[in-house]
mmCIF file of C-alpha atoms in Angstrom:
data_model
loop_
_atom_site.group_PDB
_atom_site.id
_atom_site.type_symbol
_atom_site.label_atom_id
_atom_site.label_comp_id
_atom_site.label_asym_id
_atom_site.label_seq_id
_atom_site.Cartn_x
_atom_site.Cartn_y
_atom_site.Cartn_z
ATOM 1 C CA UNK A 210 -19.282 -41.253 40.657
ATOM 2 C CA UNK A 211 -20.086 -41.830 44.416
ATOM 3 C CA UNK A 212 -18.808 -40.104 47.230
ATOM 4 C CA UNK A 213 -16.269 -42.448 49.045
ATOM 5 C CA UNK A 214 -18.001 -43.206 51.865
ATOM 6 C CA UNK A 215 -20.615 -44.905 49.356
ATOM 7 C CA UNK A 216 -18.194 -47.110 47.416
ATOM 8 C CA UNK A 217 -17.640 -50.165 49.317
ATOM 9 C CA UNK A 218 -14.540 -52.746 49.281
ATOM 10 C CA UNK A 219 -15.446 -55.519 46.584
ATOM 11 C CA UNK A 220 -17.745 -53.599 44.338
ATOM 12 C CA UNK A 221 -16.561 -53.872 40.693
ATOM 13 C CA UNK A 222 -17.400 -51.916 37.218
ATOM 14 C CA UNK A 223 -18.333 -53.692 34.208
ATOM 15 C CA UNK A 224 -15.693 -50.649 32.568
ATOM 16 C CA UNK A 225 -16.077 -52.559 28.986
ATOM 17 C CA UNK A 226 -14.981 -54.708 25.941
ATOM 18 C CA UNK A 227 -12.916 -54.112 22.951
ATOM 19 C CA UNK A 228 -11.519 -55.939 19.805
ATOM 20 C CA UNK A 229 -7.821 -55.317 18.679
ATOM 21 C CA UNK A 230 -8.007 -54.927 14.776
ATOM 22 C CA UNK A 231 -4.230 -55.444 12.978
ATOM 23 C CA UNK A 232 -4.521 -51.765 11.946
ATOM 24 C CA UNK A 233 -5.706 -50.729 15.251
ATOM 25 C CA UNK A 234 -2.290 -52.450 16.569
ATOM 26 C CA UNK A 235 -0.045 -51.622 14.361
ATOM 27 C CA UNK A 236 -1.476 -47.917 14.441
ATOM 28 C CA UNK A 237 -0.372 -47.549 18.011
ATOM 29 C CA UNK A 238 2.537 -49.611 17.870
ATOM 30 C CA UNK A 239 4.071 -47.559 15.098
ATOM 31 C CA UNK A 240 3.428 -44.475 16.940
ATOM 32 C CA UNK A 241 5.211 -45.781 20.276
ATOM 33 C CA UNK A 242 6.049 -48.996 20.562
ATOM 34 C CA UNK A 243 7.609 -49.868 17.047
ATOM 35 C CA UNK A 244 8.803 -53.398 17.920
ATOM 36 C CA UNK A 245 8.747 -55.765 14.924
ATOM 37 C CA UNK A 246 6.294 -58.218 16.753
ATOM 38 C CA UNK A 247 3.898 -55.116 17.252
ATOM 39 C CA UNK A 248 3.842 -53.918 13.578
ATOM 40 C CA UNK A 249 5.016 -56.690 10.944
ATOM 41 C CA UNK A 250 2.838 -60.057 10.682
ATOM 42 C CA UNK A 251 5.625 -61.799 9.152
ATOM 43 C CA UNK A 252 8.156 -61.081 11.972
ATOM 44 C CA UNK A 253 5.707 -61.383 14.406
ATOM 45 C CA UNK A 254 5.056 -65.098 12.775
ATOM 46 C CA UNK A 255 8.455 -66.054 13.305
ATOM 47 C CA UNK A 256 9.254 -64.095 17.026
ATOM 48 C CA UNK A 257 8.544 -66.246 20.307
ATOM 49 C CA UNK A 258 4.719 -64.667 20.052
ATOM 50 C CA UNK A 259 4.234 -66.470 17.190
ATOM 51 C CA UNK A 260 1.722 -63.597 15.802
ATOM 52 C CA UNK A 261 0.986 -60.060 15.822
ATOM 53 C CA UNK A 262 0.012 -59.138 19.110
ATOM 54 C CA UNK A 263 -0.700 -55.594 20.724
ATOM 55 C CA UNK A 264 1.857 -53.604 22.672
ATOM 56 C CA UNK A 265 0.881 -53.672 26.133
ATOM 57 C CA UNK A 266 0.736 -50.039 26.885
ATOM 58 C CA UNK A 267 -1.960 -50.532 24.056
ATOM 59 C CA UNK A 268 -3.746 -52.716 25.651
ATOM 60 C CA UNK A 269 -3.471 -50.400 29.067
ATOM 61 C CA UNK A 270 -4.648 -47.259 27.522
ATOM 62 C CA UNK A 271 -7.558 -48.505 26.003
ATOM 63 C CA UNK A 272 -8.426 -49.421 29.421
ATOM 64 C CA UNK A 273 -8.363 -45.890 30.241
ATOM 65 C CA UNK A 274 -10.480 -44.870 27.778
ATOM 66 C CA UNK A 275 -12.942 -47.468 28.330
ATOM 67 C CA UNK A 276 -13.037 -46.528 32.102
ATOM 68 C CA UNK A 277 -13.463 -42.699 31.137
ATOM 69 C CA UNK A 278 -16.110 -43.605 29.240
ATOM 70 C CA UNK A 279 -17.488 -46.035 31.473
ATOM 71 C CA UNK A 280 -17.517 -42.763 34.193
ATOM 72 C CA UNK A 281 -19.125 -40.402 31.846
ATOM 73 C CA UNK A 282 -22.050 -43.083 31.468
ATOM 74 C CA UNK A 283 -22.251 -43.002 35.009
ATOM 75 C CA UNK A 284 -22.125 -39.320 35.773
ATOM 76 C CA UNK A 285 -24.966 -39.105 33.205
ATOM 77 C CA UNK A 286 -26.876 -41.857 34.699
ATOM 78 C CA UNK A 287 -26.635 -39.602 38.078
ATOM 79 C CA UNK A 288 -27.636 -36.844 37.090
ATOM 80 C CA UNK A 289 -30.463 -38.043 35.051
ATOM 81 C CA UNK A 290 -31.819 -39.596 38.116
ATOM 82 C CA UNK A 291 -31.263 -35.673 40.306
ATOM 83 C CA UNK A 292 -28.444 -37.393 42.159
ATOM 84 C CA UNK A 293 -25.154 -35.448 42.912
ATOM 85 C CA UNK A 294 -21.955 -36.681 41.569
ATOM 86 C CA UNK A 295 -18.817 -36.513 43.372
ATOM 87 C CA UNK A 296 -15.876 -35.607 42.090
ATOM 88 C CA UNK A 297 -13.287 -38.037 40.737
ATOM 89 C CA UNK A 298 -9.046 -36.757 40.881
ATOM 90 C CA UNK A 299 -6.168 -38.079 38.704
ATOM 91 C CA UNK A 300 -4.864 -41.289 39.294
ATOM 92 C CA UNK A 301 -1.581 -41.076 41.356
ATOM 93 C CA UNK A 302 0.029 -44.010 39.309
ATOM 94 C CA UNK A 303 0.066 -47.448 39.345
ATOM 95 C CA UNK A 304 1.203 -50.735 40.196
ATOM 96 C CA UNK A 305 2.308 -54.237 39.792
ATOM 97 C CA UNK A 306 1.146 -54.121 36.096
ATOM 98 C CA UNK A 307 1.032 -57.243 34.643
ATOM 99 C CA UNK A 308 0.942 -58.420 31.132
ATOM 100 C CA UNK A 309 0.057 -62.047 31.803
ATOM 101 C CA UNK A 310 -0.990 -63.310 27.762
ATOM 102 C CA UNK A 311 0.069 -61.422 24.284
ATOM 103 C CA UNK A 312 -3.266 -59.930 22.887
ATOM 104 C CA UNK A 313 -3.041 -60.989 19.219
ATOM 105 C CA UNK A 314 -5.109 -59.766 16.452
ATOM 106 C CA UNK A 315 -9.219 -60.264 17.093
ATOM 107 C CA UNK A 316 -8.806 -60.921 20.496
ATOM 108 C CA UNK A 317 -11.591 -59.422 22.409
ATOM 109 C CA UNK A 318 -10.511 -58.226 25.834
ATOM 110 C CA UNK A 319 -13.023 -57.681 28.761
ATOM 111 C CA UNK A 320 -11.901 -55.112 31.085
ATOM 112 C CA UNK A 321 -13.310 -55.289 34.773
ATOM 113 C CA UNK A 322 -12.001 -52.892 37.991
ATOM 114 C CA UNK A 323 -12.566 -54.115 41.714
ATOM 115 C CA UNK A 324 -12.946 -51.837 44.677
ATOM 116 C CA UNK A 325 -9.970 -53.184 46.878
ATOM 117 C CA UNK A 326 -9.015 -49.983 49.326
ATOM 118 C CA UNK A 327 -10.914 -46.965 50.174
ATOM 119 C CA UNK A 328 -9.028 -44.345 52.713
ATOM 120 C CA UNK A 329 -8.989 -41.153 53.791
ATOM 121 C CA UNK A 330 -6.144 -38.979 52.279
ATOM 122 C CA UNK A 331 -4.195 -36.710 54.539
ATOM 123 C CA UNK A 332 -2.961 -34.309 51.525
ATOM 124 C CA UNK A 333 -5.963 -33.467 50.219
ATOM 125 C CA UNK A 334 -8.713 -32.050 52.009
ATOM 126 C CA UNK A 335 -12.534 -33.184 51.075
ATOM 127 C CA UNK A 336 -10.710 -36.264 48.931
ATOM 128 C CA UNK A 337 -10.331 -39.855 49.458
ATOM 129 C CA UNK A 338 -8.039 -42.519 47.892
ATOM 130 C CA UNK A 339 -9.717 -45.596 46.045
ATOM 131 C CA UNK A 340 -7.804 -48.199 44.897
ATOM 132 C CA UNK A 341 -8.916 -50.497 42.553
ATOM 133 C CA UNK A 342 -7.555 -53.759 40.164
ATOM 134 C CA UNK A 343 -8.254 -53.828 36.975
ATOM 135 C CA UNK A 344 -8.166 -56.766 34.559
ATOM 136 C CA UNK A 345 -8.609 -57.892 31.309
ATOM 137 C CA UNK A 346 -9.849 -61.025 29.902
ATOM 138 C CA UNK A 347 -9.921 -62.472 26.698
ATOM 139 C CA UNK A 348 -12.176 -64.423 24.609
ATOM 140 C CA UNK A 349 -10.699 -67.736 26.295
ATOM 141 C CA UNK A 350 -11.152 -66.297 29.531
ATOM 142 C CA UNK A 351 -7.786 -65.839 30.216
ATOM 143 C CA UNK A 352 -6.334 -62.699 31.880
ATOM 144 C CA UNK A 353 -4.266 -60.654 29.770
ATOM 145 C CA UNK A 354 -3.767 -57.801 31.741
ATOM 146 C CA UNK A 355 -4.003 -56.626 35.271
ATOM 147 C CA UNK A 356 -3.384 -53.562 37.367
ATOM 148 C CA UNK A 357 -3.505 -51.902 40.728
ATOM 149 C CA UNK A 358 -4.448 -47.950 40.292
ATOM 150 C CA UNK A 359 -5.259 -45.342 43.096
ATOM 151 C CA UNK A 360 -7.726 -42.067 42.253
ATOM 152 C CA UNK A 361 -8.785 -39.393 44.463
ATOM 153 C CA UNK A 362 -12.887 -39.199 45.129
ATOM 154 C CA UNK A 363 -14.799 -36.625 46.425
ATOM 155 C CA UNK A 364 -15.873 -37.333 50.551
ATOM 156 C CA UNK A 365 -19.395 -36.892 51.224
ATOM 157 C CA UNK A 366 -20.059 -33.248 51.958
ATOM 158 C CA UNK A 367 -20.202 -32.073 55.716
ATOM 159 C CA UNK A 368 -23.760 -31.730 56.512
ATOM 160 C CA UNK B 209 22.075 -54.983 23.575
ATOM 161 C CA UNK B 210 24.598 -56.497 26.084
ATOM 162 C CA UNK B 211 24.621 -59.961 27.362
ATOM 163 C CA UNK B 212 23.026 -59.776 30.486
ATOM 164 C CA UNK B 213 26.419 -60.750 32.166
ATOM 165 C CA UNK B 214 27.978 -57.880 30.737
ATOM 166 C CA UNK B 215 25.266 -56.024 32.562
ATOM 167 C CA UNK B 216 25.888 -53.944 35.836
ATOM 168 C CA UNK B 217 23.726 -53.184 38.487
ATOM 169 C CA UNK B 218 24.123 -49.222 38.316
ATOM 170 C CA UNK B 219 24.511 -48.747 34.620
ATOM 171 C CA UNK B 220 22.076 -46.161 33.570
ATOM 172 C CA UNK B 221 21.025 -45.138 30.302
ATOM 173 C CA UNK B 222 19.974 -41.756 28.683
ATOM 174 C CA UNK B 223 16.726 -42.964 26.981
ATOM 175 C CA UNK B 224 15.860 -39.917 25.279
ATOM 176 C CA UNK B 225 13.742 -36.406 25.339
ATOM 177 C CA UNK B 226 10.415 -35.303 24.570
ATOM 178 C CA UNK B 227 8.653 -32.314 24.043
ATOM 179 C CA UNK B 228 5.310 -32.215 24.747
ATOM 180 C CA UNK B 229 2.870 -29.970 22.398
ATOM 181 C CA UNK B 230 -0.606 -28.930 22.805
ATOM 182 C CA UNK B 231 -2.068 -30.970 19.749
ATOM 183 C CA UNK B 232 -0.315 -33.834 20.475
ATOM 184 C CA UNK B 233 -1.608 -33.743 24.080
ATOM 185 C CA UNK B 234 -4.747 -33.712 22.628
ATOM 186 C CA UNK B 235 -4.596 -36.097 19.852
ATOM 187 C CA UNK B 236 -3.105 -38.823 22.471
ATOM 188 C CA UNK B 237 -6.019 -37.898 24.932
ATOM 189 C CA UNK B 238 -9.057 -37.466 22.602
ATOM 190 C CA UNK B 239 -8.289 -41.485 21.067
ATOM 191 C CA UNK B 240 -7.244 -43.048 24.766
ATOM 192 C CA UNK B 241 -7.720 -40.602 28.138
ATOM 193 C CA UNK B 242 -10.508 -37.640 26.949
ATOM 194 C CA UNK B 243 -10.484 -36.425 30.450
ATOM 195 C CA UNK B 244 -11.506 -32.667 29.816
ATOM 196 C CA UNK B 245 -8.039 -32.078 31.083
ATOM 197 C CA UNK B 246 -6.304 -33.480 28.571
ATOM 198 C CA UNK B 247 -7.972 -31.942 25.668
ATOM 199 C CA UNK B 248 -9.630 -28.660 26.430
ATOM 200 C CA UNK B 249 -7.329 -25.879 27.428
ATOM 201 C CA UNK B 250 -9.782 -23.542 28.983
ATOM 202 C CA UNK B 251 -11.327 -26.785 31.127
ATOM 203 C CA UNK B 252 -7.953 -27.448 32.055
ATOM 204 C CA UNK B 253 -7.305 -24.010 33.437
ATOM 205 C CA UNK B 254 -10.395 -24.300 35.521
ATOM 206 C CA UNK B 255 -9.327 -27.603 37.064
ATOM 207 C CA UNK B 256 -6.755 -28.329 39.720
ATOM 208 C CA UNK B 257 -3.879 -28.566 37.155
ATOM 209 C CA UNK B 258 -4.258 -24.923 36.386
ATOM 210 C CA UNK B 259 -3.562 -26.068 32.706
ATOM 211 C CA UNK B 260 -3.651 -28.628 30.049
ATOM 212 C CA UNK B 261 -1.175 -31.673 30.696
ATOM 213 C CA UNK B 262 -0.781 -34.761 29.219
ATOM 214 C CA UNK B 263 -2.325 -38.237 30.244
ATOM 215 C CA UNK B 264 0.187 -40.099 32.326
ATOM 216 C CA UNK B 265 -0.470 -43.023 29.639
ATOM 217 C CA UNK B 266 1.241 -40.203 26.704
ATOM 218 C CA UNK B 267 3.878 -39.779 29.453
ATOM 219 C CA UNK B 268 4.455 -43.805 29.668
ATOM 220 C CA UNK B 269 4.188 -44.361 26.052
ATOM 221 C CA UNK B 270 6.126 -41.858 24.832
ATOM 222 C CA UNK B 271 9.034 -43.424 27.460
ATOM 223 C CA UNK B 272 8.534 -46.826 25.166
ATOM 224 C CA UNK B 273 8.908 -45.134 21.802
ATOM 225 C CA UNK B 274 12.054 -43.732 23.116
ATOM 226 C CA UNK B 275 13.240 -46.703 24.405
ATOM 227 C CA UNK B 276 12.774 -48.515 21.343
ATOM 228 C CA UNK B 277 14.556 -46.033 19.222
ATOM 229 C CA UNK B 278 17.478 -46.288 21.917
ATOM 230 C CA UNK B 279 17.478 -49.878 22.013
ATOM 231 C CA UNK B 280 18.221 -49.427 17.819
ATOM 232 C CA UNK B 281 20.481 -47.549 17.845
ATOM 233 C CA UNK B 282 22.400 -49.779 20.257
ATOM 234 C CA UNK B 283 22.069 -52.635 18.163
ATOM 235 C CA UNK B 284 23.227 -50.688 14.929
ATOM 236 C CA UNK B 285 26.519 -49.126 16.909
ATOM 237 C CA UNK B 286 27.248 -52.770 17.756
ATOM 238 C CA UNK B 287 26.813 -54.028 14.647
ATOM 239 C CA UNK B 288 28.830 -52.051 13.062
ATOM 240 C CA UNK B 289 31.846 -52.516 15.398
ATOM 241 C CA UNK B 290 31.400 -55.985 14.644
ATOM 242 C CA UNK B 291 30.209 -56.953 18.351
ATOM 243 C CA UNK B 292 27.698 -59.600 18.881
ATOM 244 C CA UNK B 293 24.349 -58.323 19.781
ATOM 245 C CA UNK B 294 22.174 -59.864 22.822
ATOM 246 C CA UNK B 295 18.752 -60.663 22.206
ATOM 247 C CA UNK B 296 15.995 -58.575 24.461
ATOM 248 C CA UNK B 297 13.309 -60.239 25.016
ATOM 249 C CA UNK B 298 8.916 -58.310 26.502
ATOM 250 C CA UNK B 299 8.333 -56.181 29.270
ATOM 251 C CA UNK B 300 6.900 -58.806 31.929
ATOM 252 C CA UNK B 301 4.937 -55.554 33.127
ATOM 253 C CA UNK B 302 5.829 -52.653 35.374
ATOM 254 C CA UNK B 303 5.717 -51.845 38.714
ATOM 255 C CA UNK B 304 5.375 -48.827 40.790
ATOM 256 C CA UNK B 305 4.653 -46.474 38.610
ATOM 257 C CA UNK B 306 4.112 -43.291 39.839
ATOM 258 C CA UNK B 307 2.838 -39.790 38.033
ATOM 259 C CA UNK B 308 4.601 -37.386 39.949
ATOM 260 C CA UNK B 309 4.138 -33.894 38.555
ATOM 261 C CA UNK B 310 1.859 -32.950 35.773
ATOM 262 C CA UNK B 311 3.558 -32.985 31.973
ATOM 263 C CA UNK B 312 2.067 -29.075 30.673
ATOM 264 C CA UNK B 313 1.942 -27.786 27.265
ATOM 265 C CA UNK B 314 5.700 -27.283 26.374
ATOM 266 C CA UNK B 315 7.937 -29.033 28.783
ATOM 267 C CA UNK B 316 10.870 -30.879 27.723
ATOM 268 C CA UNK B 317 11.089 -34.572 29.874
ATOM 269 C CA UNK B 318 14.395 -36.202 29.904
ATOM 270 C CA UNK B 319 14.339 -39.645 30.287
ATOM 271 C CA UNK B 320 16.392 -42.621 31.823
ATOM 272 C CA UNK B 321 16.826 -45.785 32.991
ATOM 273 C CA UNK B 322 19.176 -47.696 35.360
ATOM 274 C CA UNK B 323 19.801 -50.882 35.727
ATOM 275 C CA UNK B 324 18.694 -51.948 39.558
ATOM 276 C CA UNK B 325 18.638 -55.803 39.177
ATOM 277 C CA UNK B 326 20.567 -58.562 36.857
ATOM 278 C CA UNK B 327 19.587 -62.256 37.790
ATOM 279 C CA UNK B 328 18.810 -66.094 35.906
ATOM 280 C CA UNK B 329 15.900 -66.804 35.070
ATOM 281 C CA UNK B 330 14.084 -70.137 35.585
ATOM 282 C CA UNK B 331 11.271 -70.074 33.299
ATOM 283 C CA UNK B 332 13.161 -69.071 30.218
ATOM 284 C CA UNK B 333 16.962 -70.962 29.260
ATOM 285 C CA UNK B 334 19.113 -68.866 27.424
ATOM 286 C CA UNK B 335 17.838 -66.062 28.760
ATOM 287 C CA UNK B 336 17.672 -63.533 31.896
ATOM 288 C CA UNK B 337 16.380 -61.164 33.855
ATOM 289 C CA UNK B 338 17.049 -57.213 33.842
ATOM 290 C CA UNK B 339 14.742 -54.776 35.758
ATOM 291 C CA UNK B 340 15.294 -51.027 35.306
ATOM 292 C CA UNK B 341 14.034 -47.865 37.372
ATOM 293 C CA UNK B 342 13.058 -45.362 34.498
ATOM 294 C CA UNK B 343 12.153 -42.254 35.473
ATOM 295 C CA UNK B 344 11.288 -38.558 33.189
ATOM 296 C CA UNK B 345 12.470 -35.301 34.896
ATOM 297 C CA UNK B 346 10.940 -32.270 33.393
ATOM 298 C CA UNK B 347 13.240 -29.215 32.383
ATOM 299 C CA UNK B 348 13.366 -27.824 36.021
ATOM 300 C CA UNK B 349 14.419 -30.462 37.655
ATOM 301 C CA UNK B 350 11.821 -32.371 38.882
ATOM 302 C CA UNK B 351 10.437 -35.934 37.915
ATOM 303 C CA UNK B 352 7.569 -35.953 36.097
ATOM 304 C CA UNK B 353 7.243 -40.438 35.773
ATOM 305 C CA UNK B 354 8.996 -43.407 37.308
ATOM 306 C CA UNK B 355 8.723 -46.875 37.404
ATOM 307 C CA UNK B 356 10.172 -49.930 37.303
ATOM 308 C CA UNK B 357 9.565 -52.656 34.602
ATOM 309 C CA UNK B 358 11.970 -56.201 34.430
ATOM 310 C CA UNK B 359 12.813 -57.628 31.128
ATOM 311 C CA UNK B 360 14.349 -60.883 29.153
ATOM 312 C CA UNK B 361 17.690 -59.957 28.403
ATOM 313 C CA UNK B 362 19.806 -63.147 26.476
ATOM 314 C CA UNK B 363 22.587 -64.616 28.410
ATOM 315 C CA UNK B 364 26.183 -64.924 27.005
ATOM 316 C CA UNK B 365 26.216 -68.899 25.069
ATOM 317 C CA UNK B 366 27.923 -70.663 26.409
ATOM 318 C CA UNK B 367 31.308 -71.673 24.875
#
């Protein structure tokens, strides 16, 4: 990652892409989010989705594990080029999540993050606060989900 | 479920508890947040968490499993008094959610949810509008999760 006084306002991640298999679904739905329209095709046929579709905190962690992978790729890319790395915190949480469409069975959602804050942080000594929004768009280019979420980054070390 | 004019600002409901275990951490972090301190204890100890916690997606999910299971056994208690049962309809998405405190190996979080808004809703007939504050407070007291997510809750029909 780059210090915070190198990320600018605008910039956005390509974080990545991935297709929601039934089994995927229903794997994670049956785990945590055991609604009938998340689990059984037939129900799901005759509920107001009309079809199988993913449970949205589904769809929002694999966003998360998109974007960690996303940062490892860069952190390698970094340090393959002798370039330090700065340090990336926790997110504090989130906001105004949206689930805009159902994400039905072999949709392919295309998850993209947009620099819209940067600021210093007053608890946290060396650390800034980024805040991006994150989407996701499916196949039809229509958002499915989107997200506001703030992280602490390293500052630029003190010369 | 309750019509939603049988619904009062206020209400609150006790959701459910969770214990959170170190391979169950894991397993949730390794598949959707493998941030090293999620899934490696001795990484975790080295970082500013001081110890292995859980992602704040585990936290959130496990909130929806409960809530499901609650919402059941709701429907079933009605049922079998013979009341008539309100249909619930998605989450529209969530809204300041905030991580709070990390979840570590071993604690217990309690959650809940209160009812902080009842009103019509224009988009959908039949059918209105609940949102709830949820939050998770750990086993000494102090909140772990919260958030606020709105939901289609059926209206009474009308006679």
């Amino acid at each position: 990652m780059k210090y915070l006084e190198d990320i600018a306002v605008g910039e956005t991640y390509a974080v990545g892409r991935y297709t929601f298999g039934a089994d995927d679904i229903k794997a994670f739905a049956r785990r945590f989010d055991p609604q009938l329209f998340h689990i059984d095709e037939d129900a799901a046929a005759a509920s107001h989705f009309g079809g199988l579709c993913a449970s949205g905190w589904h769809t929002a962690s694999i966003w998360m594990r998109l974007m960690v992978d996303y940062r490892r790729r860069i952190v390698e890319a970094a340090r393959a080029q002798g370039e330090p790395v700065a340090s990336i915190g926790p997110a504090l949480g989130f906001r105004e999540l949206k689930w805009l469409k159902p994400v039905y069975v072999g949709d392919t959602v295309d998850y993209k993050s947009e620099v819209v804050e940067t600021r210093a942080s007053g608890s946290r000594p060396g650390f800034g606060l980024m805040t991006i929004r994150s989407t996701g768009v499916n196949q039809n280019g229509e958002e499915v989900i989107s997200f506001l979420s703030t992280t602490f980054v390293e500052r630029r070390p003190q010369q």
